[in-house]
């Protein structure tokens, strides 16, 4: 049995955020080279997995991007996505992947802006913990 690694975390979250109905999902900001024309989700595993006695921990950012509409911030859609993200993670997630148990919990939730991409986004910071016992 192998432990979950950061690539697995992306795969797990990719499958879970597909529930939002947004087709474009990226594993970092790097593939986005011009302003966004449609909604997208960017998953960024910001830290390596840190060992601990019972749980290995990593922090992950899930960013739900909402492009500008007619050159203006789409506040209504942004608020809708923020509520959706909050509801999605409100009770946390406990599941199993490749015979390893993990839990995901919300650390913070808010909105940010990226002028270069002409979008605003909901930034959901998550704590991803992997059970470290055999």
mmCIF file of C-alpha atoms in Angstrom:
data_model
loop_
_atom_site.group_PDB
_atom_site.id
_atom_site.type_symbol
_atom_site.label_atom_id
_atom_site.label_comp_id
_atom_site.label_asym_id
_atom_site.label_seq_id
_atom_site.Cartn_x
_atom_site.Cartn_y
_atom_site.Cartn_z
ATOM 1 C CA UNK A 1 0.000 0.000 0.000
ATOM 2 C CA UNK A 2 1.385 3.390 -1.036
ATOM 3 C CA UNK A 3 0.718 6.615 0.825
ATOM 4 C CA UNK A 4 -1.111 9.470 -0.877
ATOM 5 C CA UNK A 5 1.231 11.990 -2.550
ATOM 6 C CA UNK A 6 0.592 15.483 -3.940
ATOM 7 C CA UNK A 7 -0.289 14.138 -7.398
ATOM 8 C CA UNK A 8 -2.950 11.970 -5.781
ATOM 9 C CA UNK A 9 -4.303 14.990 -3.897
ATOM 10 C CA UNK A 10 -4.820 16.761 -7.230
ATOM 11 C CA UNK A 11 -6.615 13.694 -8.666
ATOM 12 C CA UNK A 12 -8.859 13.419 -5.613
ATOM 13 C CA UNK A 13 -9.787 17.097 -5.656
ATOM 14 C CA UNK A 14 -10.188 17.104 -9.450
ATOM 15 C CA UNK A 15 -12.894 14.450 -9.169
ATOM 16 C CA UNK A 16 -14.595 16.244 -6.280
ATOM 17 C CA UNK A 17 -14.671 19.727 -7.871
ATOM 18 C CA UNK A 18 -16.168 18.312 -11.069
ATOM 19 C CA UNK A 19 -19.425 18.437 -9.053
ATOM 20 C CA UNK A 20 -19.378 22.215 -9.603
ATOM 21 C CA UNK A 21 -20.089 21.693 -13.307
ATOM 22 C CA UNK A 22 -17.054 23.683 -14.481
ATOM 23 C CA UNK A 23 -15.234 21.974 -17.349
ATOM 24 C CA UNK A 24 -11.820 23.665 -17.182
ATOM 25 C CA UNK A 25 -9.780 22.381 -14.210
ATOM 26 C CA UNK A 26 -6.032 23.149 -13.980
ATOM 27 C CA UNK A 27 -3.324 21.863 -11.645
ATOM 28 C CA UNK A 28 -1.630 25.270 -11.291
ATOM 29 C CA UNK A 29 -1.876 28.825 -12.610
ATOM 30 C CA UNK A 30 0.883 28.154 -15.191
ATOM 31 C CA UNK A 31 -1.295 26.746 -18.037
ATOM 32 C CA UNK A 32 -3.452 29.910 -18.096
ATOM 33 C CA UNK A 33 -1.603 32.315 -20.371
ATOM 34 C CA UNK A 34 -4.279 34.840 -21.341
ATOM 35 C CA UNK A 35 -7.417 36.347 -19.871
ATOM 36 C CA UNK A 36 -10.125 33.868 -18.998
ATOM 37 C CA UNK A 37 -13.181 33.637 -21.224
ATOM 38 C CA UNK A 38 -15.003 30.964 -19.214
ATOM 39 C CA UNK A 39 -15.187 29.765 -15.628
ATOM 40 C CA UNK A 40 -12.277 27.615 -14.487
ATOM 41 C CA UNK A 41 -10.975 25.919 -11.363
ATOM 42 C CA UNK A 42 -7.291 26.027 -10.430
ATOM 43 C CA UNK A 43 -6.021 23.538 -7.833
ATOM 44 C CA UNK A 44 -2.680 24.399 -6.238
ATOM 45 C CA UNK A 45 -0.987 22.101 -3.736
ATOM 46 C CA UNK A 46 1.015 24.788 -1.979
ATOM 47 C CA UNK A 47 3.134 22.743 0.403
ATOM 48 C CA UNK A 48 4.778 19.355 0.395
ATOM 49 C CA UNK A 49 3.182 16.728 2.577
ATOM 50 C CA UNK A 50 4.390 17.194 6.158
ATOM 51 C CA UNK A 51 4.726 14.070 8.324
ATOM 52 C CA UNK A 52 3.131 14.004 11.745
ATOM 53 C CA UNK A 53 2.400 11.300 14.312
ATOM 54 C CA UNK A 54 -1.100 10.374 13.165
ATOM 55 C CA UNK A 55 -1.790 12.563 10.144
ATOM 56 C CA UNK A 56 0.342 13.745 7.248
ATOM 57 C CA UNK A 57 -0.726 17.246 6.230
ATOM 58 C CA UNK A 58 -0.703 19.389 3.098
ATOM 59 C CA UNK A 59 -2.359 22.702 2.290
ATOM 60 C CA UNK A 60 -4.214 23.060 -0.976
ATOM 61 C CA UNK A 61 -5.841 26.067 -2.650
ATOM 62 C CA UNK A 62 -8.924 25.515 -4.800
ATOM 63 C CA UNK A 63 -9.580 28.649 -6.848
ATOM 64 C CA UNK A 64 -12.913 29.008 -8.640
ATOM 65 C CA UNK A 65 -12.409 31.629 -11.343
ATOM 66 C CA UNK A 66 -15.194 33.823 -12.697
ATOM 67 C CA UNK A 67 -14.237 35.874 -15.787
ATOM 68 C CA UNK A 68 -15.343 39.485 -16.126
ATOM 69 C CA UNK A 69 -18.670 39.997 -17.839
ATOM 70 C CA UNK A 70 -18.777 42.930 -20.260
ATOM 71 C CA UNK A 71 -15.533 44.244 -18.726
ATOM 72 C CA UNK A 72 -16.992 44.266 -15.187
ATOM 73 C CA UNK A 73 -16.575 42.002 -12.201
ATOM 74 C CA UNK A 74 -19.464 39.533 -12.138
ATOM 75 C CA UNK A 75 -20.239 39.977 -8.420
ATOM 76 C CA UNK A 76 -23.444 37.933 -8.515
ATOM 77 C CA UNK A 77 -21.740 34.873 -10.030
ATOM 78 C CA UNK A 78 -18.729 35.282 -7.730
ATOM 79 C CA UNK A 79 -21.000 35.315 -4.662
ATOM 80 C CA UNK A 80 -22.865 32.277 -5.985
ATOM 81 C CA UNK A 81 -19.574 30.367 -6.400
ATOM 82 C CA UNK A 82 -18.395 31.396 -2.932
ATOM 83 C CA UNK A 83 -21.620 30.053 -1.413
ATOM 84 C CA UNK A 84 -21.308 26.840 -3.438
ATOM 85 C CA UNK A 85 -17.709 26.316 -2.263
ATOM 86 C CA UNK A 86 -18.672 26.977 1.347
ATOM 87 C CA UNK A 87 -21.591 24.551 1.180
ATOM 88 C CA UNK A 88 -19.438 21.908 -0.549
ATOM 89 C CA UNK A 89 -16.838 21.845 2.239
ATOM 90 C CA UNK A 90 -18.942 23.004 5.212
ATOM 91 C CA UNK A 91 -18.814 19.636 7.001
ATOM 92 C CA UNK A 92 -15.434 18.581 5.679
ATOM 93 C CA UNK A 93 -14.784 15.452 3.648
ATOM 94 C CA UNK A 94 -13.639 12.064 4.924
ATOM 95 C CA UNK A 95 -12.956 9.402 2.321
ATOM 96 C CA UNK A 96 -10.553 6.702 1.180
ATOM 97 C CA UNK A 97 -8.171 6.631 -1.782
ATOM 98 C CA UNK A 98 -5.935 3.697 -2.692
ATOM 99 C CA UNK A 99 -6.505 2.074 0.737
ATOM 100 C CA UNK A 100 -5.561 5.298 2.563
ATOM 101 C CA UNK A 101 -7.992 7.353 4.629
ATOM 102 C CA UNK A 102 -7.934 11.124 4.349
ATOM 103 C CA UNK A 103 -9.884 14.115 5.526
ATOM 104 C CA UNK A 104 -10.248 17.567 4.015
ATOM 105 C CA UNK A 105 -11.287 20.641 5.992
ATOM 106 C CA UNK A 106 -11.669 24.337 5.241
ATOM 107 C CA UNK A 107 -8.999 26.706 6.533
ATOM 108 C CA UNK A 108 -10.255 29.887 4.852
ATOM 109 C CA UNK A 109 -12.598 31.133 2.152
ATOM 110 C CA UNK A 110 -12.622 34.493 0.377
ATOM 111 C CA UNK A 111 -12.462 36.265 -2.959
ATOM 112 C CA UNK A 112 -9.490 37.695 -4.806
ATOM 113 C CA UNK A 113 -8.836 39.437 -8.128
ATOM 114 C CA UNK A 114 -6.396 38.817 -10.986
ATOM 115 C CA UNK A 115 -6.191 41.774 -13.373
ATOM 116 C CA UNK A 116 -3.981 39.969 -15.911
ATOM 117 C CA UNK A 117 -6.526 37.168 -16.305
ATOM 118 C CA UNK A 118 -9.470 39.609 -16.159
ATOM 119 C CA UNK A 119 -11.208 37.504 -13.536
ATOM 120 C CA UNK A 120 -12.075 37.312 -9.883
ATOM 121 C CA UNK A 121 -11.920 34.063 -7.995
ATOM 122 C CA UNK A 122 -13.024 32.334 -4.866
ATOM 123 C CA UNK A 123 -9.981 31.118 -2.949
ATOM 124 C CA UNK A 124 -10.712 28.106 -0.787
ATOM 125 C CA UNK A 125 -7.741 27.076 1.337
ATOM 126 C CA UNK A 126 -7.994 23.453 2.455
ATOM 127 C CA UNK A 127 -6.127 21.277 4.918
ATOM 128 C CA UNK A 128 -5.673 17.804 3.413
ATOM 129 C CA UNK A 129 -4.741 15.210 6.040
ATOM 130 C CA UNK A 130 -3.757 11.602 5.341
ATOM 131 C CA UNK A 131 -4.052 9.020 8.101
ATOM 132 C CA UNK A 132 -0.496 7.922 8.917
ATOM 133 C CA UNK A 133 -1.146 4.599 10.619
ATOM 134 C CA UNK A 134 -1.055 1.087 9.205
#
